[in-house]
């Protein structure tokens, strides 16, 4: 982790040295005072070269007296002007005076200079011996000795009682030299208290930084404890004040740049302080100061490599050349790859990653980590691709599994940058795998890393951990960003009152921040009445709405919805005048977004202060829309100056008029309202500048109404081809397929899936709870109960319906949409023909669906999940299914309520994880068996089941009752059941005879009553008795075991003849059907007759009792074996 860098010596750093220099001034001859002053001034200006030249002249003048020469050498030593080759000469000059002078002050000053000069040189021990030989060393020598040589015990001994300022100063600097943080801070505090001075304050700041180093070494500042952050803030403020006192002190520069680095170069007030004194920052002191100097505006001293890198960031051509040069190099060290990863495009990163080895001199973990970083950056530049996201998921999992123990050793700034990119890729659960191991357990503060972590937790629905982390953050109620997270969390948890209350706190803390106002507008717009919205909107200050941003545009959207379009209109016109390209997409979204929401009436202004007129005209055959603006305004590509020739011409022309100007012809088409003109301009710009990633399309509709229908058929058929491909693909779970077909409408997806026999479905779930008291529903289970008309059956068994809040709102909105009298849906048939479905069609054809949806809506209870962490495995499929499915899963997991799952794959996964699941087969069967068989109520489900559109629990009782229903529709259903599900139902031992029973019942119930079977408007006009007989008998022959075809048919004849022996006319008709069937299948009727007689004789022998002459009883429509 970053520590504070401390440099305690150098030219002019230690201002305490000025006291010695002042002492020398008082001792120096009068003729040397002025030259000495010139040296001091050069040192203050950091002009060492001039100071050295002046010092050479001064030494030449002072050579006439030994003491003067020694004093000048002392100045040279304390000014940092003694070169290595001149140290011995300086030592000799000063040491000679120490041994000869009788002036104690000169002796003290010179001895201090010797100690300073000898520090960390070969003469260090000699200087110490000279000092220790003194029985009573002077104050300056004591200070120098304590600063450069004394141990901790010597320092403590020296500062007992009431030491003079110099001694205490030397002791502080000595403690800093020894990295004795506690002692340094104790003595610096004492020094500052006793002898308040600039130097004391500098030393206190240095000691404070030294004391912070252990805490900063353990954790990055952004992951540190709040008290550490507060101490760093206090130190930052101290340094800023020191900058104001003296901008030339290198020690303060060291501290300031170290603090700036610890803040990740994200501290505005400190950057401003550095900018003020940028000319005094000495880049030669450290690379950090050179970097900070560049950030403050002076990059003169940056290495050329860094200048080239900076130029590559700013110039696309230089970027390309820089990356190409990097790729052409054969090897790279770990420190060289960071800039490339940030600069390179996806293709360049892919080229680099294709190499077998990308680093030289790196460990296996470092190689794996850099590959992960580069791969995530590569994927981030490739757009929203599910394939690429899946690759990144696997890569993160692989790296985390192999190197999880090493994650805390990686610099957190890199990990959190990766986390932000993974969140942008909609992979917050994978971001958590990287950053969770580095998150500390102690108290936190609202740092950028903590906010990133909270964002990942929230997006990955780790609600329990989110609450735990929030509880550990000091000052969470004073951070607008944290309040924003908490407001979203409260909204997702269903506590809208709390979410609104928190948004009000955000406004109080940051009234100038647009997002705070947007958040409140959003919550009121979604959850509160129009009156509440209109009461709040006047509070939004105009100053917040001046600059275009996503949040400001969102505020304007909600203002307009509630009837305040007059506040939004001038903003949009102004922004389109200033930057039409930058605002075109948002204006189109704004305008058409209002069309899909219930919006209060908009009164569009005919003129505006910013826009004098708006026109659509033809220029040399091209239709153009322009805004005519005042000359004072800064225009754009879509504006004309009012005083220009073209502007004056267009203001003068009436619609339909034309006039030539400068060899061009202008024809006025239409005068527009400014806002309308802006919308047209935005549409055109969005269409022209679409790079392919925007789903927006602007189509030119045919002018001839007769061409309109073919035009729509052509456009919609293309999308139908894609849907047909999705429908026919095998091995895709229902929930995934439905969401892929209709990603924007869960209930539309579910309804279409359940009624489309082309879409494969799994059997009903037959594991889980068979007698639940409450079940969690999603869009697919709700739609299944609606289309099968089964909702009432479940409610009558005492089962309660439970839904997430969002699902109920979605259901309510869907019902409102399809029930609206103006509802109309367009589609295309398999043959490419356009068809429409209106609200009237739905009421006439699918009234039972609407009734069941209303029944479910009225009886569904909203239950909110208890606070829990979502399973990350389940979260991985969140975007592949609709929200109602994911919310149902999470509610079931959190509250342990069984899920009524209609997808076998998802049900198996849910059950395997130990979460409660409904045995849908058993629950539906029990509910349907417990209710009387009513063909009118059951026909909807039976039709869909018969066609193979959906699974349905069915008993032989249901089949018999269906067969015994005198309706052509019942016959059609029975025929389709035999055709579609016959083998599945009747293949088991003993069941072929049940098939004969069903055939018999249907033929019997319609015998002589075919005309009466067409008994409703939905009944087919033909009977299906022949279809039932022929297909049923063919299936019986296929399933009835061994023996010749004639023998098996004779068995069927005997079975059905025994059932109908009491009705001779029906028996005759039945035998006729058998004869036609036999001839149609090229069977010998004589062989059938002989087999029949042998079967009858064998049955009589098996039944020797007096009652053996009784016929077989008719099949009873009662309880029977289940499918």
PDB file of N, CA and C in Angstrom, residues 85-120:
ATOM      1  N   UNK A  85      32.960  16.054  -4.692  1.00  0.00           N
ATOM      2  CA  UNK A  85      34.407  16.219  -4.809  1.00  0.00           C
ATOM      3  C   UNK A  85      34.958  17.335  -3.927  1.00  0.00           C
ATOM      4  N   UNK A  86      34.076  18.186  -3.405  1.00  0.00           N
ATOM      5  CA  UNK A  86      34.525  19.301  -2.571  1.00  0.00           C
ATOM      6  C   UNK A  86      34.277  19.070  -1.080  1.00  0.00           C
ATOM      7  N   UNK A  87      33.776  17.884  -0.733  1.00  0.00           N
ATOM      8  CA  UNK A  87      33.438  17.625   0.664  1.00  0.00           C
ATOM      9  C   UNK A  87      34.699  17.664   1.559  1.00  0.00           C
ATOM     10  N   UNK A  88      35.765  17.038   1.093  1.00  0.00           N
ATOM     11  CA  UNK A  88      36.980  17.005   1.928  1.00  0.00           C
ATOM     12  C   UNK A  88      37.513  18.403   2.186  1.00  0.00           C
ATOM     13  N   UNK A  89      37.516  19.244   1.158  1.00  0.00           N
ATOM     14  CA  UNK A  89      38.000  20.614   1.335  1.00  0.00           C
ATOM     15  C   UNK A  89      37.113  21.370   2.312  1.00  0.00           C
ATOM     16  N   UNK A  90      35.801  21.189   2.188  1.00  0.00           N
ATOM     17  CA  UNK A  90      34.883  21.862   3.104  1.00  0.00           C
ATOM     18  C   UNK A  90      35.107  21.364   4.528  1.00  0.00           C
ATOM     19  N   UNK A  91      35.274  20.051   4.668  1.00  0.00           N
ATOM     20  CA  UNK A  91      35.536  19.484   5.995  1.00  0.00           C
ATOM     21  C   UNK A  91      36.782  20.120   6.604  1.00  0.00           C
ATOM     22  N   UNK A  92      37.868  20.188   5.817  1.00  0.00           N
ATOM     23  CA  UNK A  92      39.144  20.706   6.329  1.00  0.00           C
ATOM     24  C   UNK A  92      38.996  22.143   6.788  1.00  0.00           C
ATOM     25  N   UNK A  93      38.297  22.945   5.972  1.00  0.00           N
ATOM     26  CA  UNK A  93      38.136  24.361   6.305  1.00  0.00           C
ATOM     27  C   UNK A  93      37.361  24.531   7.607  1.00  0.00           C
ATOM     28  N   UNK A  94      36.257  23.823   7.755  1.00  0.00           N
ATOM     29  CA  UNK A  94      35.406  23.997   8.933  1.00  0.00           C
ATOM     30  C   UNK A  94      36.055  23.374  10.160  1.00  0.00           C
ATOM     31  N   UNK A  95      36.673  22.188   9.985  1.00  0.00           N
ATOM     32  CA  UNK A  95      37.286  21.508  11.135  1.00  0.00           C
ATOM     33  C   UNK A  95      38.437  22.336  11.700  1.00  0.00           C
ATOM     34  N   UNK A  96      39.165  23.043  10.814  1.00  0.00           N
ATOM     35  CA  UNK A  96      40.273  23.851  11.284  1.00  0.00           C
ATOM     36  C   UNK A  96      39.775  24.949  12.228  1.00  0.00           C
ATOM     37  N   UNK A  97      38.637  25.523  11.919  1.00  0.00           N
ATOM     38  CA  UNK A  97      38.085  26.588  12.762  1.00  0.00           C
ATOM     39  C   UNK A  97      37.591  26.018  14.086  1.00  0.00           C
ATOM     40  N   UNK A  98      36.981  24.796  14.022  1.00  0.00           N
ATOM     41  CA  UNK A  98      36.490  24.168  15.265  1.00  0.00           C
ATOM     42  C   UNK A  98      37.643  23.988  16.251  1.00  0.00           C
ATOM     43  N   UNK A  99      38.804  23.619  15.707  1.00  0.00           N
ATOM     44  CA  UNK A  99      39.954  23.365  16.598  1.00  0.00           C
ATOM     45  C   UNK A  99      40.659  24.634  17.060  1.00  0.00           C
ATOM     46  N   UNK A 100      40.424  25.782  16.360  1.00  0.00           N
ATOM     47  CA  UNK A 100      41.196  26.973  16.686  1.00  0.00           C
ATOM     48  C   UNK A 100      40.373  28.101  17.301  1.00  0.00           C
ATOM     49  N   UNK A 101      39.097  28.205  16.908  1.00  0.00           N
ATOM     50  CA  UNK A 101      38.343  29.389  17.316  1.00  0.00           C
ATOM     51  C   UNK A 101      38.092  29.420  18.811  1.00  0.00           C
ATOM     52  N   UNK A 102      38.058  30.605  19.313  1.00  0.00           N
ATOM     53  CA  UNK A 102      37.720  30.791  20.734  1.00  0.00           C
ATOM     54  C   UNK A 102      36.292  31.308  20.887  1.00  0.00           C
ATOM     55  N   UNK A 103      35.652  31.613  19.734  1.00  0.00           N
ATOM     56  CA  UNK A 103      34.270  32.085  19.767  1.00  0.00           C
ATOM     57  C   UNK A 103      33.358  30.868  19.875  1.00  0.00           C
ATOM     58  N   UNK A 104      32.633  30.703  21.018  1.00  0.00           N
ATOM     59  CA  UNK A 104      31.797  29.493  21.199  1.00  0.00           C
ATOM     60  C   UNK A 104      30.691  29.382  20.163  1.00  0.00           C
ATOM     61  N   UNK A 105      30.185  30.509  19.700  1.00  0.00           N
ATOM     62  CA  UNK A 105      29.089  30.441  18.722  1.00  0.00           C
ATOM     63  C   UNK A 105      29.613  29.924  17.394  1.00  0.00           C
ATOM     64  N   UNK A 106      30.789  30.479  16.977  1.00  0.00           N
ATOM     65  CA  UNK A 106      31.367  30.002  15.727  1.00  0.00           C
ATOM     66  C   UNK A 106      31.715  28.528  15.832  1.00  0.00           C
ATOM     67  N   UNK A 107      32.261  28.145  16.985  1.00  0.00           N
ATOM     68  CA  UNK A 107      32.622  26.741  17.195  1.00  0.00           C
ATOM     69  C   UNK A 107      31.362  25.855  17.101  1.00  0.00           C
ATOM     70  N   UNK A 108      30.274  26.314  17.729  1.00  0.00           N
ATOM     71  CA  UNK A 108      29.020  25.540  17.719  1.00  0.00           C
ATOM     72  C   UNK A 108      28.472  25.429  16.305  1.00  0.00           C
ATOM     73  N   UNK A 109      28.459  26.532  15.585  1.00  0.00           N
ATOM     74  CA  UNK A 109      27.928  26.538  14.234  1.00  0.00           C
ATOM     75  C   UNK A 109      28.755  25.631  13.335  1.00  0.00           C
ATOM     76  N   UNK A 110      30.067  25.697  13.450  1.00  0.00           N
ATOM     77  CA  UNK A 110      30.925  24.889  12.594  1.00  0.00           C
ATOM     78  C   UNK A 110      30.841  23.403  12.944  1.00  0.00           C
ATOM     79  N   UNK A 111      30.745  23.126  14.227  1.00  0.00           N
ATOM     80  CA  UNK A 111      30.610  21.706  14.616  1.00  0.00           C
ATOM     81  C   UNK A 111      29.291  21.133  14.090  1.00  0.00           C
ATOM     82  N   UNK A 112      28.224  21.917  14.155  1.00  0.00           N
ATOM     83  CA  UNK A 112      26.944  21.472  13.606  1.00  0.00           C
ATOM     84  C   UNK A 112      27.066  21.227  12.105  1.00  0.00           C
ATOM     85  N   UNK A 113      27.838  22.114  11.429  1.00  0.00           N
ATOM     86  CA  UNK A 113      28.012  21.943   9.990  1.00  0.00           C
ATOM     87  C   UNK A 113      28.782  20.674   9.670  1.00  0.00           C
ATOM     88  N   UNK A 114      29.800  20.354  10.508  1.00  0.00           N
ATOM     89  CA  UNK A 114      30.560  19.119  10.296  1.00  0.00           C
ATOM     90  C   UNK A 114      29.648  17.892  10.440  1.00  0.00           C
ATOM     91  N   UNK A 115      28.793  17.901  11.449  1.00  0.00           N
ATOM     92  CA  UNK A 115      27.857  16.778  11.635  1.00  0.00           C
ATOM     93  C   UNK A 115      26.917  16.644  10.433  1.00  0.00           C
ATOM     94  N   UNK A 116      26.459  17.775   9.942  1.00  0.00           N
ATOM     95  CA  UNK A 116      25.554  17.764   8.782  1.00  0.00           C
ATOM     96  C   UNK A 116      26.286  17.263   7.549  1.00  0.00           C
ATOM     97  N   UNK A 117      27.557  17.749   7.346  1.00  0.00           N
ATOM     98  CA  UNK A 117      28.319  17.394   6.163  1.00  0.00           C
ATOM     99  C   UNK A 117      28.701  15.919   6.158  1.00  0.00           C
ATOM    100  N   UNK A 118      28.951  15.347   7.330  1.00  0.00           N
ATOM    101  CA  UNK A 118      29.467  13.979   7.418  1.00  0.00           C
ATOM    102  C   UNK A 118      28.369  12.923   7.436  1.00  0.00           C
ATOM    103  N   UNK A 119      27.108  13.353   7.512  1.00  0.00           N
ATOM    104  CA  UNK A 119      26.009  12.392   7.634  1.00  0.00           C
ATOM    105  C   UNK A 119      25.992  11.467   6.426  1.00  0.00           C
ATOM    106  N   UNK A 120      26.035  10.137   6.727  1.00  0.00           N
ATOM    107  CA  UNK A 120      26.027   9.084   5.725  1.00  0.00           C
ATOM    108  C   UNK A 120      27.219   9.171   4.778  1.00  0.00           C
TER     109      UNK A 120
END
